[in-house]
Structures are given as C-alpha cells and as structure tokens.
Coordinates of C-alpha atoms and ligand atoms in Angstrom, one line a residue:
X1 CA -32.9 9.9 -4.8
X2 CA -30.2 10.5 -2.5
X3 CA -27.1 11.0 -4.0
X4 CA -24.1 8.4 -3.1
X5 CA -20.9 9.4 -1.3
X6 CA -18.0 10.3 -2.8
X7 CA -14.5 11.4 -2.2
X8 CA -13.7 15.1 -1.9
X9 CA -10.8 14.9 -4.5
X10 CA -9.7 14.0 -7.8
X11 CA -7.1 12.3 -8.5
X12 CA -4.6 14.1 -10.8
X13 CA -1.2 11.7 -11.1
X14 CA -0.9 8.0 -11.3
X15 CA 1.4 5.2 -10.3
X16 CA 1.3 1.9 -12.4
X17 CA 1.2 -1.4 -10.2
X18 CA 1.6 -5.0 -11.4
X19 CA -0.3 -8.3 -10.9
X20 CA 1.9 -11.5 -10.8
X21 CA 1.6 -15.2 -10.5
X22 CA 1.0 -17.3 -8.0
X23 CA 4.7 -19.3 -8.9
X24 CA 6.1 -15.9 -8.6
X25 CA 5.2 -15.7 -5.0
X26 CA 6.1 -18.4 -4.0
X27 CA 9.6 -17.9 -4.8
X28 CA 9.4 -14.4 -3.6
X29 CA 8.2 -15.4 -0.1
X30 CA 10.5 -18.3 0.6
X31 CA 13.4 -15.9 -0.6
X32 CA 11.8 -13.3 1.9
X33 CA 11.7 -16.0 4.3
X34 CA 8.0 -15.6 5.3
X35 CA 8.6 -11.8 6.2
X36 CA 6.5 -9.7 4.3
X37 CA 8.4 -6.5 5.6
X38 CA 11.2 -8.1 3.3
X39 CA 9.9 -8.3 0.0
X40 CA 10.4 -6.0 -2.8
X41 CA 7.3 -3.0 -3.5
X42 CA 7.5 -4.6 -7.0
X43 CA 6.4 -8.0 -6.2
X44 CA 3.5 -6.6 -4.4
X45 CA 0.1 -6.0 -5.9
X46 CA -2.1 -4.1 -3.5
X47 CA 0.2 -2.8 -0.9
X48 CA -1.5 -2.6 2.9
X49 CA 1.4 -3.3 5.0
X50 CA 1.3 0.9 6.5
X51 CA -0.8 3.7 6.0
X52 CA 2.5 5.3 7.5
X53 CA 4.4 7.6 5.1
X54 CA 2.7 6.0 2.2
X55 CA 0.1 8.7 1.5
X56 CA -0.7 10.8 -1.7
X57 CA -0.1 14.4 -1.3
X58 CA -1.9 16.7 -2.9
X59 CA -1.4 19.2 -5.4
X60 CA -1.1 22.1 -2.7
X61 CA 1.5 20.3 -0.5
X62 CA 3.5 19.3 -3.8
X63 CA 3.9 23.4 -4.6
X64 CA 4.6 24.1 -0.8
X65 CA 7.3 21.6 -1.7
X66 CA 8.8 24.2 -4.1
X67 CA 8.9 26.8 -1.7
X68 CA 10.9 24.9 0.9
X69 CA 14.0 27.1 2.6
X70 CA 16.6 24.6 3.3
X71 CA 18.2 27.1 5.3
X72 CA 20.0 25.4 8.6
X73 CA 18.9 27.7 10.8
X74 CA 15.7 29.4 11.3
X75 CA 14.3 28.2 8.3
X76 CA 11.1 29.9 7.1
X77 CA 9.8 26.3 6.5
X78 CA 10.1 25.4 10.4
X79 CA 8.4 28.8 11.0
X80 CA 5.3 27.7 8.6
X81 CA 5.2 24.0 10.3
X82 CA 5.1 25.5 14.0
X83 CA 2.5 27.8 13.1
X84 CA 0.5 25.5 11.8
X85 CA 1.2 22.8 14.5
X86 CA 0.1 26.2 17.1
X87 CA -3.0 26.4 15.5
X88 CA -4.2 23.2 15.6
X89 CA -2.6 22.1 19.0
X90 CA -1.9 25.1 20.8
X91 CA 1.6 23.7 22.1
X92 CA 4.1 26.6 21.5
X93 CA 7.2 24.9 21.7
X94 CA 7.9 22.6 18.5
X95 CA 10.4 20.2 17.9
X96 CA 11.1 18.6 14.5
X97 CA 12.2 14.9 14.2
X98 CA 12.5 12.7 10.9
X99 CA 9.6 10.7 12.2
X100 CA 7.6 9.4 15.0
X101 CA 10.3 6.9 16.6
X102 CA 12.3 9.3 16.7
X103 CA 10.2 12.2 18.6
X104 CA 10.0 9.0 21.5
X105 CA 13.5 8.3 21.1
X106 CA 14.4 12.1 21.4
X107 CA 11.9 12.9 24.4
X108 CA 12.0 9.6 26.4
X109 CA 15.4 10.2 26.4
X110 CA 14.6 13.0 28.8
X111 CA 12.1 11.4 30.5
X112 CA 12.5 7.6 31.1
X113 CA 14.9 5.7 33.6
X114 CA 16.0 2.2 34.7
X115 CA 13.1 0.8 36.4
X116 CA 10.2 3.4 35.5
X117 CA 6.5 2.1 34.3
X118 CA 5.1 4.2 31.9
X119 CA 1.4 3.1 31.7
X120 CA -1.1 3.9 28.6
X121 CA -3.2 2.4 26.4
X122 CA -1.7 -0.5 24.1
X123 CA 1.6 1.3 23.4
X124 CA 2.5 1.0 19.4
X125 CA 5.5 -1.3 18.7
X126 CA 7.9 1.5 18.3
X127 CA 6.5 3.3 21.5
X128 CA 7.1 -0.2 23.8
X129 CA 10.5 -0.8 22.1
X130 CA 11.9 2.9 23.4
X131 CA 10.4 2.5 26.9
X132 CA 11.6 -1.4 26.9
X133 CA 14.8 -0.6 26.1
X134 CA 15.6 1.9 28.4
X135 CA 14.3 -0.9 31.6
X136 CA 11.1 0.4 31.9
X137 CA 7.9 -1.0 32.0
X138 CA 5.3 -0.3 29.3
X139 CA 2.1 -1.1 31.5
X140 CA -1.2 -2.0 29.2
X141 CA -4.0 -0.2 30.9
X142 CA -6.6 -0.5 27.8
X143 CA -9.9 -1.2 28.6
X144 CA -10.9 -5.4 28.4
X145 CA -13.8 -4.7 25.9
X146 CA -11.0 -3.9 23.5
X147 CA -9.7 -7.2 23.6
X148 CA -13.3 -8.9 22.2
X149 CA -13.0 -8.1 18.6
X150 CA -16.7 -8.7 18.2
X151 CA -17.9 -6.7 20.2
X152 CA -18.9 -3.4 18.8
X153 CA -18.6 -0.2 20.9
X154 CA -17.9 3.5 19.9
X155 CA -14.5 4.0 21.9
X156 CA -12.6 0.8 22.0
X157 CA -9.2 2.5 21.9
X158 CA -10.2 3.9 25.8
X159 CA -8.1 3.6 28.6
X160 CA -9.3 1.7 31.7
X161 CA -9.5 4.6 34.1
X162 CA -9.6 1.9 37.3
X163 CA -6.5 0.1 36.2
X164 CA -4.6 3.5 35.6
X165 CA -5.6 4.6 39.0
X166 CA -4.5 1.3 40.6
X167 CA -1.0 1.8 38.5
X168 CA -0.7 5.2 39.7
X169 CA -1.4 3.9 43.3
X170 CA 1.2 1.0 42.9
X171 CA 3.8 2.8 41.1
X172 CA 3.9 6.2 42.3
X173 CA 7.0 8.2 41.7
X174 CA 8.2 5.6 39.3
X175 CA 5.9 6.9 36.7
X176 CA 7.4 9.8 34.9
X177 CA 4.3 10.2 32.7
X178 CA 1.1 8.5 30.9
X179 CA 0.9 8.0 27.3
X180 CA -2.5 7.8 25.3
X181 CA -2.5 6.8 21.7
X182 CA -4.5 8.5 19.5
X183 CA -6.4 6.6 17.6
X184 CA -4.8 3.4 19.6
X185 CA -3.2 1.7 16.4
X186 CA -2.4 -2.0 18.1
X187 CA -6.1 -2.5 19.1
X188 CA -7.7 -2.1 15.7
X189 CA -7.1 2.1 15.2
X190 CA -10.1 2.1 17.2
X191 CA -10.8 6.1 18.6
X192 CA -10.5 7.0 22.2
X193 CA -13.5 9.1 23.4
X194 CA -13.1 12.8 24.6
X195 CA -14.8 12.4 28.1
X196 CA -11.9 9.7 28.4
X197 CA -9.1 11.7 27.5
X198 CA -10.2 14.2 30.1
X199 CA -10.9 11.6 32.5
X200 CA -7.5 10.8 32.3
X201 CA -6.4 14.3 32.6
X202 CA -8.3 14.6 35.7
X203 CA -6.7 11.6 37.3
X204 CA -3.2 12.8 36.1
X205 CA -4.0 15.8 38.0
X206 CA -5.2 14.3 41.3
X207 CA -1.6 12.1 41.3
X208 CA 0.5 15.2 40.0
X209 CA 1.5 13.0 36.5
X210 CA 2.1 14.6 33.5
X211 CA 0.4 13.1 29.8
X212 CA 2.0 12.7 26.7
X213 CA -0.6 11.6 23.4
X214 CA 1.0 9.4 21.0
X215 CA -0.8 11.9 18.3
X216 CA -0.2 9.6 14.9
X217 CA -3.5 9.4 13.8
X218 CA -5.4 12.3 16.3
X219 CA -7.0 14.1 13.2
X220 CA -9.1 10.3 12.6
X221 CA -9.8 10.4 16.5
X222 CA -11.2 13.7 16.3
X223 CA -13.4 12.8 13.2
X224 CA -14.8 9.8 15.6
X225 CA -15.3 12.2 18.4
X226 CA -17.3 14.1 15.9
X227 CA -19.4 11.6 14.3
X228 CA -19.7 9.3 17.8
X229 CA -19.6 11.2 20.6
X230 CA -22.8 13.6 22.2
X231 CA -21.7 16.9 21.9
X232 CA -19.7 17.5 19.1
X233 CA -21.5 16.8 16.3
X234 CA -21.4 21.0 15.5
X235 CA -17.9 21.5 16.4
X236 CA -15.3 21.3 13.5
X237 CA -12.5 18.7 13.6
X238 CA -10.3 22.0 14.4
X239 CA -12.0 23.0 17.2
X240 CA -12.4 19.4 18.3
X241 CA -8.3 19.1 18.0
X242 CA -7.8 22.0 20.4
X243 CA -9.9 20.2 22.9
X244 CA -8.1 17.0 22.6
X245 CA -4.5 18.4 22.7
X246 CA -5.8 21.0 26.1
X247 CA -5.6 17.2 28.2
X248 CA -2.0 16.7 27.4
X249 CA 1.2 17.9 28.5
X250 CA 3.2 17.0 25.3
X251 CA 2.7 15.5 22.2
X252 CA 4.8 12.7 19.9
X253 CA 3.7 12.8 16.8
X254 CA 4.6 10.7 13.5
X255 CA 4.0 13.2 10.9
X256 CA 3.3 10.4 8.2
X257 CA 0.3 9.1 9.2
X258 CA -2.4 12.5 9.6
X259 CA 0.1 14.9 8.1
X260 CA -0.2 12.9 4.8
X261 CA 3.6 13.4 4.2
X262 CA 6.3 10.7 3.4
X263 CA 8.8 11.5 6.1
X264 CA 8.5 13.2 9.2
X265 CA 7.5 13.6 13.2
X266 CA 7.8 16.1 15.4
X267 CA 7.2 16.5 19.4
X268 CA 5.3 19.5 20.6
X269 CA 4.3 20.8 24.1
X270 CA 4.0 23.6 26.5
X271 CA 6.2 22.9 29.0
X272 CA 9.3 24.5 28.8
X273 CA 11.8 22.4 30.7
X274 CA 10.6 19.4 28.4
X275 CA 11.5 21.5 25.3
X276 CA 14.8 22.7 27.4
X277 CA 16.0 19.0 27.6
X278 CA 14.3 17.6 24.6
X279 CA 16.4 20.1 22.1
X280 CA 19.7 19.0 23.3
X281 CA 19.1 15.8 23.0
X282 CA 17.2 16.5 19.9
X283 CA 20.3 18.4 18.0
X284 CA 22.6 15.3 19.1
X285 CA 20.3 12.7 17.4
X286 CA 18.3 14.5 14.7
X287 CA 19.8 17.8 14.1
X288 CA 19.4 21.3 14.6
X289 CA 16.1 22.8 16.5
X290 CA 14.7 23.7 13.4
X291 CA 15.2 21.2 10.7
X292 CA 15.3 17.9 13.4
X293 CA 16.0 15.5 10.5
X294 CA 13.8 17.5 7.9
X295 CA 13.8 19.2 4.3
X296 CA 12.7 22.1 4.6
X297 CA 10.0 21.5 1.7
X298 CA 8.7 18.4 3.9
X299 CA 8.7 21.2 6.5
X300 CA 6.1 22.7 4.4
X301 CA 4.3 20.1 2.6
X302 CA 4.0 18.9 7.1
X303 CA 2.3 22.2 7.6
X304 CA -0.3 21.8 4.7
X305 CA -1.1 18.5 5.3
X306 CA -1.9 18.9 8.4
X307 CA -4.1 22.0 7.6
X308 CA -6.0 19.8 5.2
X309 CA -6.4 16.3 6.8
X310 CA -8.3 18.6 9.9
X311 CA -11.1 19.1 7.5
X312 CA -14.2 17.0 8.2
X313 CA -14.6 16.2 4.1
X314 CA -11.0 14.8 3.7
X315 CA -11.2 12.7 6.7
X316 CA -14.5 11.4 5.8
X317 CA -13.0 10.3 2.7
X318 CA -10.4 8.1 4.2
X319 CA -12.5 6.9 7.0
X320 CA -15.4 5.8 4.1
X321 CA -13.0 4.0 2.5
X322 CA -11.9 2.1 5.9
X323 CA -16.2 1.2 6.7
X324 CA -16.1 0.0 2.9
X325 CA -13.8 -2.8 3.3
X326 CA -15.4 -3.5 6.3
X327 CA -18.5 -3.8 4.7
X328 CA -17.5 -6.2 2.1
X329 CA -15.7 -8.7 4.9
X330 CA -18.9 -8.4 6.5
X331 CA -21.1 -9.7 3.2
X332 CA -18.1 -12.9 3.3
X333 CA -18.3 -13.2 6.9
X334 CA -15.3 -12.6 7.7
X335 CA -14.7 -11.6 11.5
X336 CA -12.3 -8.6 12.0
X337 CA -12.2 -6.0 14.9
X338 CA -15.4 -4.2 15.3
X339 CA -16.4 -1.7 14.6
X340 CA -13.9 -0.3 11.5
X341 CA -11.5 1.2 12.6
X342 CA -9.4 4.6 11.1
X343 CA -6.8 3.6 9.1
X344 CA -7.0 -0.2 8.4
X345 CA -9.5 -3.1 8.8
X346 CA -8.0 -5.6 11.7
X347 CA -8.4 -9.2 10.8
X348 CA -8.8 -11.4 13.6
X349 CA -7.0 -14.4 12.7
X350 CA -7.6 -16.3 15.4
X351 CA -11.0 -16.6 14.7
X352 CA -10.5 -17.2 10.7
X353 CA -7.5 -19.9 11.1
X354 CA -8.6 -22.1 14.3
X355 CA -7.2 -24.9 13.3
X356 CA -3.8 -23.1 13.4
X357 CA -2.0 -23.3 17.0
X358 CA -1.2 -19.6 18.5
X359 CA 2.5 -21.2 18.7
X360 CA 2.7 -21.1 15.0
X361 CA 1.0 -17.6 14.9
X362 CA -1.9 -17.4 12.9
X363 CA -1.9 -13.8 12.2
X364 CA 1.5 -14.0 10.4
X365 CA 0.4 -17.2 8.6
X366 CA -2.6 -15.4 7.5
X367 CA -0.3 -12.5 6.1
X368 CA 1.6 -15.0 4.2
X369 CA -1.5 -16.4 2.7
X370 CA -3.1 -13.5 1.5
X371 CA 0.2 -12.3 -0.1
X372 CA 0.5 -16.0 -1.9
X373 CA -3.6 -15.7 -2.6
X374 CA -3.2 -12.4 -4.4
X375 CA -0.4 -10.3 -4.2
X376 CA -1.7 -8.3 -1.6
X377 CA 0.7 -7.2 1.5
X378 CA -0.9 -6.8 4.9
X379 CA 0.6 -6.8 8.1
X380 CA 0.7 -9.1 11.4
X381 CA -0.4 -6.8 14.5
X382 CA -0.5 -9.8 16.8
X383 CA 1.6 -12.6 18.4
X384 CA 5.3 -11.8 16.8
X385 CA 4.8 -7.8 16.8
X386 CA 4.2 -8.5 20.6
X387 CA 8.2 -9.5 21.1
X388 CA 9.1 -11.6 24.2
X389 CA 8.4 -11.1 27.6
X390 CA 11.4 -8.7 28.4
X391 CA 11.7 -10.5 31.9
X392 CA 10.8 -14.0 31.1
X393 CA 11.4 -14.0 27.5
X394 CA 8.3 -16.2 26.6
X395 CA 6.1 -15.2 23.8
X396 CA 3.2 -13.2 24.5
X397 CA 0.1 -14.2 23.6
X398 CA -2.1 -12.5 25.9
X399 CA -2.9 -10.0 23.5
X400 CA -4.7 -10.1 20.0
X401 CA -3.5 -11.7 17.0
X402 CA -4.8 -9.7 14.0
X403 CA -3.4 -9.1 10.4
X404 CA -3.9 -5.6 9.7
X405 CA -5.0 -3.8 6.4
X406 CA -4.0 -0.5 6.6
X407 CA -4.9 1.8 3.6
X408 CA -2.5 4.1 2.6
X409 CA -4.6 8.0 2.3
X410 CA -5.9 9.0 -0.9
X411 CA -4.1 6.5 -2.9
X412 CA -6.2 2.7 -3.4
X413 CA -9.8 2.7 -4.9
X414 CA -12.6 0.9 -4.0
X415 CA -12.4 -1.7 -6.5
X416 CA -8.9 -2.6 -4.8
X417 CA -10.9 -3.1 -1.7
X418 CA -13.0 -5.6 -3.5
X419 CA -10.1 -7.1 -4.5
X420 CA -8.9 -7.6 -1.1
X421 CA -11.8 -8.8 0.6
X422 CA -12.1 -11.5 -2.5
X423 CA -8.8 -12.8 -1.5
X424 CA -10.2 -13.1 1.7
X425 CA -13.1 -14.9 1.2
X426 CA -11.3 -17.3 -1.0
X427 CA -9.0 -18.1 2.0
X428 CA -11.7 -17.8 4.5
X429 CA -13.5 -20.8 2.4
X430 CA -10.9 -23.1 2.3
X431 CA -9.8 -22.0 6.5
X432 CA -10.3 -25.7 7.5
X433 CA -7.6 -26.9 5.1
X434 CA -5.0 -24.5 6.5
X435 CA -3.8 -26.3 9.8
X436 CA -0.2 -26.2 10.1
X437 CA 1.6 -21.9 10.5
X438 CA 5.0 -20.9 10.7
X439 CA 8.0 -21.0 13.3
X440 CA 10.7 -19.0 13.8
X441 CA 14.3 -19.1 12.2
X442 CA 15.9 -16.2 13.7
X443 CA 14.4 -13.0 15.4
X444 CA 16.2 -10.1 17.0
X445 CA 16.0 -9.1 20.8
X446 CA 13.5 -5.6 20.1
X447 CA 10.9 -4.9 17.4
X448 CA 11.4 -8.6 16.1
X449 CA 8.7 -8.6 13.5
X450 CA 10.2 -6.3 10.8
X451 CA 13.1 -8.7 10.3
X452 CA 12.2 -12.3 11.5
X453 CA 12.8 -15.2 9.7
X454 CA 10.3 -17.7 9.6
X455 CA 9.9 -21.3 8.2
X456 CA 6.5 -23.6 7.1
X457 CA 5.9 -25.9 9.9
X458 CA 6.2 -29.4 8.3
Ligands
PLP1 C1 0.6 5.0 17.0 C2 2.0 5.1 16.5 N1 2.9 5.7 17.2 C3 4.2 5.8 16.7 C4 4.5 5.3 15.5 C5 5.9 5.5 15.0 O1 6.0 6.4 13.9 P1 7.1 6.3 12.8 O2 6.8 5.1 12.0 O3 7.0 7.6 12.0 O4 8.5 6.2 13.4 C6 3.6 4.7 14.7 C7 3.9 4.2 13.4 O5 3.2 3.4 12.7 C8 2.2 4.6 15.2 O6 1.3 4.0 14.5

C-alpha cells in the first residue's frame, strides 16, 4: 500500500484556542461593527483572516532568536539575513524594513511620481494604496482567465503580455517600472509561470523598463513552477528561486509570509542607484541600513526561515494543507477559485450568495456569516478591499469578490480544515435564505477595508 502524506515536522509547542456561542458572536460582531479586522483574537475560533506574520517558527529559528546582535550598526544579524537573502536571490544590495508595506513605502518613494502608471499583475492592497497615493496609476494587466474562478489553469496569477505591451506603448516614459506579484495574492494566490516572468523581462527589455517582484510568497511560486511547469521538475526550489529573481530588477519583499517570521520585509536588488536612494529614504522612515525597523534576533530567525521554507518538503506541507481544504469544498460543492491556490482557499461569493446584490457586497457578508456560523475569521478579498475609484470615487466591482481563507504556516491541522469547510456547507445549504448584505457606515479614503464600518441592510 502506498503510504499517505504527511507533514515534514512535528509539532513541539501549543497554543490553546476557544470555541464560543453563537449569542457571543453576535454581540461581538455588532460591537465590531461587521469588520472582522476589529474583533478581538479571543473571540475567534479558527483564525484565517492572514497567513501574514501569523506563522509557527520552528525550533531552529526560535534559537537563532537567542543569538540575535542588537547592535545599531553593522549588526552580525543583518550580515546573516543578507547572506542568506544573496543566496537565494542573488541581489547584493539588501535593505531591511519592518515589513512589506513598508519596503513599497520606502522604495516607491524613490521611484513613483504625480501622474506615473505603474502596471502589474493585480497589485496587493497595500501595493495599490502606496502607488494610489502618491497620483499614480496602478494599471491591472492580469490575464482575463484569472477572472473566471472556475476555470482551472496551471498559471492564473500570469500577466497578460498583450495588455502590458499596449501599456508600455501608451504610457511610455510615465512608467517608472513593472511590478509582478509572486504568487499574485488578490486573484486567489494563484502562481505565475516562469516562461511568463521572463516574457515579461524580455518585453521590459525591448521598452528599456525596469521590474520589481512583489516577492511575498515567491518560495510557493517556485514550488508551483516545480510541480506545474515542463522543465523543472529536477531543479530544487533553490535553484528555481535564482531563476525567478535573474528577471527582476529589484525585489519588495514581506518577510512574514515565506520567511515564516512574525515581523519583517525587506527590499533587495542589484542596482545600485536604487539602493543609493532607497537607504536615505529608508533610514528617515525605518531606521538605520542595517536594522530597517528590525531586532536583530528577527534578523536571524528572517535568515533561517527563509533557508527552510526554500525546501521542497516544507513547502509541500503547506501547499497540501491548502489542496485539502480545497478538496473538502469540493465534496460540499462549494465553488472557490480554481485550482487551490498557495496560501488560502478563495471563496467566490458571488457564486455561493446570488441572491445578495454586489451593492451590499457578498464577499464581506459571507465573512460575517461564517464568523457568526462558527467562530471562524476569514477575510473579504473583493468588492470593499477594492476601495473607490480614485478618479470617480464609485465602487469597483469589476473585479472579483471572494472571501479568502488563508492558512497561517505550520500552525492549523487538518481536522480545523474540516471544521471550516462544515461551516461552509452549512451556510452553503441554507444560501437561498441569505438575501439581504451589509452597507457601509463609515470608510476611510485608502485601504478602507481594515477599518470600515458596516451595518445589516434592513
Ligand atoms: C502580495 C503582498 N504584497 C505585499 C504585502 C504587504 O506586506 P505587509 O503586510 O508585510 O506589509 C502583502 C501582505 O499581505 C501581500 O500579500
């Protein structure tokens, strides 16, 4: 018989979590005022609103931990982290940051003016807001097939070579660079292919643009590459990185996601004069060259996280546990964005609450239910995460509207996934009954979804 899969780890250290009643909810969601990013942790069950910073580290990054020179300057902890980022990169010059927002905020800063268009392939929230709010244009060039969630393709996360050529033809010098997330997060954390990312090298090349990766979860992409794409089945995940990170001219990189750390980003790159300007600005806003905003010991718990989470076995893991809760949706019916992606199961709520107009945003109103179902805290990746229009301040709803799961690394089992895919089904069974979402109370100008207020339509 062949044996079964299993994770490559043990777990050595647990964290008690507690069940509560449906009453309890209730009151705990009014008072957060339909906002899941404004509840308490302890009136949350199975918590899936980020796999960002909310990782288990293991026992080798807890003792690199102890080790950590807090040192201002020249810390050997930077030194260990740069190595480390070298290695799997190959960008020399490193820069820390406290976290990913903060490696844009630090390097846009640089880079973006007034007026500029800065296309790439659905731009995270954070990565939008920072281009947005300098009066620049964050231009969606992802390919259409990502937008039909059911339809199931190796490399949704790709970006539409045509409409980047057209932008690069229509903008022209207002385009100070392309960005490419890796694995694009706000379509699903579906992978983007290698013969893409060099497609888009090629055309940067033939229009003289430079490319920055949005590198959050590039260990996952690579572990797609590896298991999806002809070619690299033999290569390590390593080997694969190197490849990846030889199309781009810099990197941003939110060190909580594939670095399995709590806190931390950094930006990395071999161009000088982008390290040149980048440190000044990065010493006014984070701190000095070598710290950025970090411990040292996170410095060093960075640096072996990232060593591990570019192993095949470790990924495999995580990305297991991902096609599992798939899996189960897919016994219940339950339509989400196909195929699984890396880091969280996408529910498409559209397609689960149709009786629920996109003006009263069905993704958020399914986030709301499943909390009041079970306990369990997803996330909306749709409508409201989409902010207004910055010219025309209308809504957007041209883009999916999805609750995401995303499963924090090496720290749920698989009997929570068949707890969350029950509360599902339950919901999913009574759908018809839900017909009436939510509207907004209050919501601020940028990044409205982490504090909006939202009431019960009547
Ligand atoms: C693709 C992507 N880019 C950037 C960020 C921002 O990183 P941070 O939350 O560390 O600021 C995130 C966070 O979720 C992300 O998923």
């Amino acid at each position: 018989m062949e044996l079964p899969f299993a994770e490559s780890w043990k777990i050595k250290m647990i964290e008690p979590i507690r069940k509560s009643t449906r009453e309890e909810r209730e009151t705990w969601i009014n008072e957060a005022k339909n906002n899941v990013f404004q509840l308490k942790s302890e009136q949350v069950y199975i918590d899936l609103i980020t796999d960002s910073g909310t990782g288990a580290m293991s026992d080798r990054q807890w003792s690199a931990m102890m080790l950590g020179d807090e040192s201002y300057a020249g810390a050997s902890s930077y030194y260990n982290m740069k190595d480390m980022i070298t290695r799997i990169t190959g960008f020399d010059y490193v820069l820390p940051t406290h976290q990913g927002r903060a490696a844009e905020n630090v390097l846009f800063s640089c880079l973006i003016k007034e007026g500029d268009v800065c296309p790439g392939n659905s731009h995270f929230d954070t990565t939008k807001g920072h281009i947005e709010s300098r009066g620049a244009i964050a231009l969606d060039c992802t390919i259409d097939e990502a937008k039909n969630t059911q339809l199931e393709i190796p490399f949704k996360g790709n970006v539409d070579i045509k409409k980047l050529e057209a932008a690069l033809k229509e903008y022209g010098d207002r385009i100070p660079f392309i960005i490419v997330t890796i694995t694009n997060n706000t379509c699903g954390g579906q992978p983007v292919s290698m013969a893409n990312l060099r497609e888009t090298r090629i055309l940067a090349n033939k229009y003289g643009k430079r490319i920055i990766f949005d590198s959050a979860r590039f260990a996952e992409n690579a572990y797609f590459i590896k298991t999806r794409e002809k070619g690299f089945e033999k290569r390590t995940i390593k080997e694969i990185c190197l490849e990846i990170f030889s199309y781009a001219d810099a990197m941003t990189m939110s060190a909580k996601k594939d670095a399995i750390v709590n806190m931390g980003g950094f930006i990395a790159t071999n161009l000088k004069e982008w390290y040149d300007a980048a440190k000044v600005k990065g010493i006014a806003y984070e701190g000095f060259t070598t710290y950025g905003g970090m411990n040292g010991r996170d410095m060093n718990a960075l640096a072996i996280g990232l060593d591990e989470n570019t192993e095949f076995d470790n990924l495999e893991s995580r990305i297991k546990q991902v096609e599992y809760l798939g899996k189960k949706l897919d016994e219940y019916g339950i339509p989400y964005q196909r195929p699984a992606g890396g880091h969280a199961i996408f529910v498409d709520a559209t397609k689960v609450l149709t009786h629920v107009p996109r003006e009263q945003f069905p993704a958020q109103t399914l986030t709301v239910e499943l909390y009041l179902e079970a306990g369990i805290r997803g996330c909306e990746i749709g409508y409201i995460l989409a902010d207004r229009d910055p010219i025309t301040r209308e809504n957007r709803f041209d883009g999916l509207d999805l609750l995401r799961l995303a499963i924090p690394r090496r720290v749920y089992t698989d009997n929570h996934m068949n707890v969350v895919a029950a509360a599902l089904k339950n919901i999913y069974n009574r759908r018809e009954s839900i017909t009436k979402g939510l509207k907004i109370v209050w919501e601020a100008d940028l990044l409205r979804h982490f504090t909006v207020e939202l009431k019960k339509v009547e």
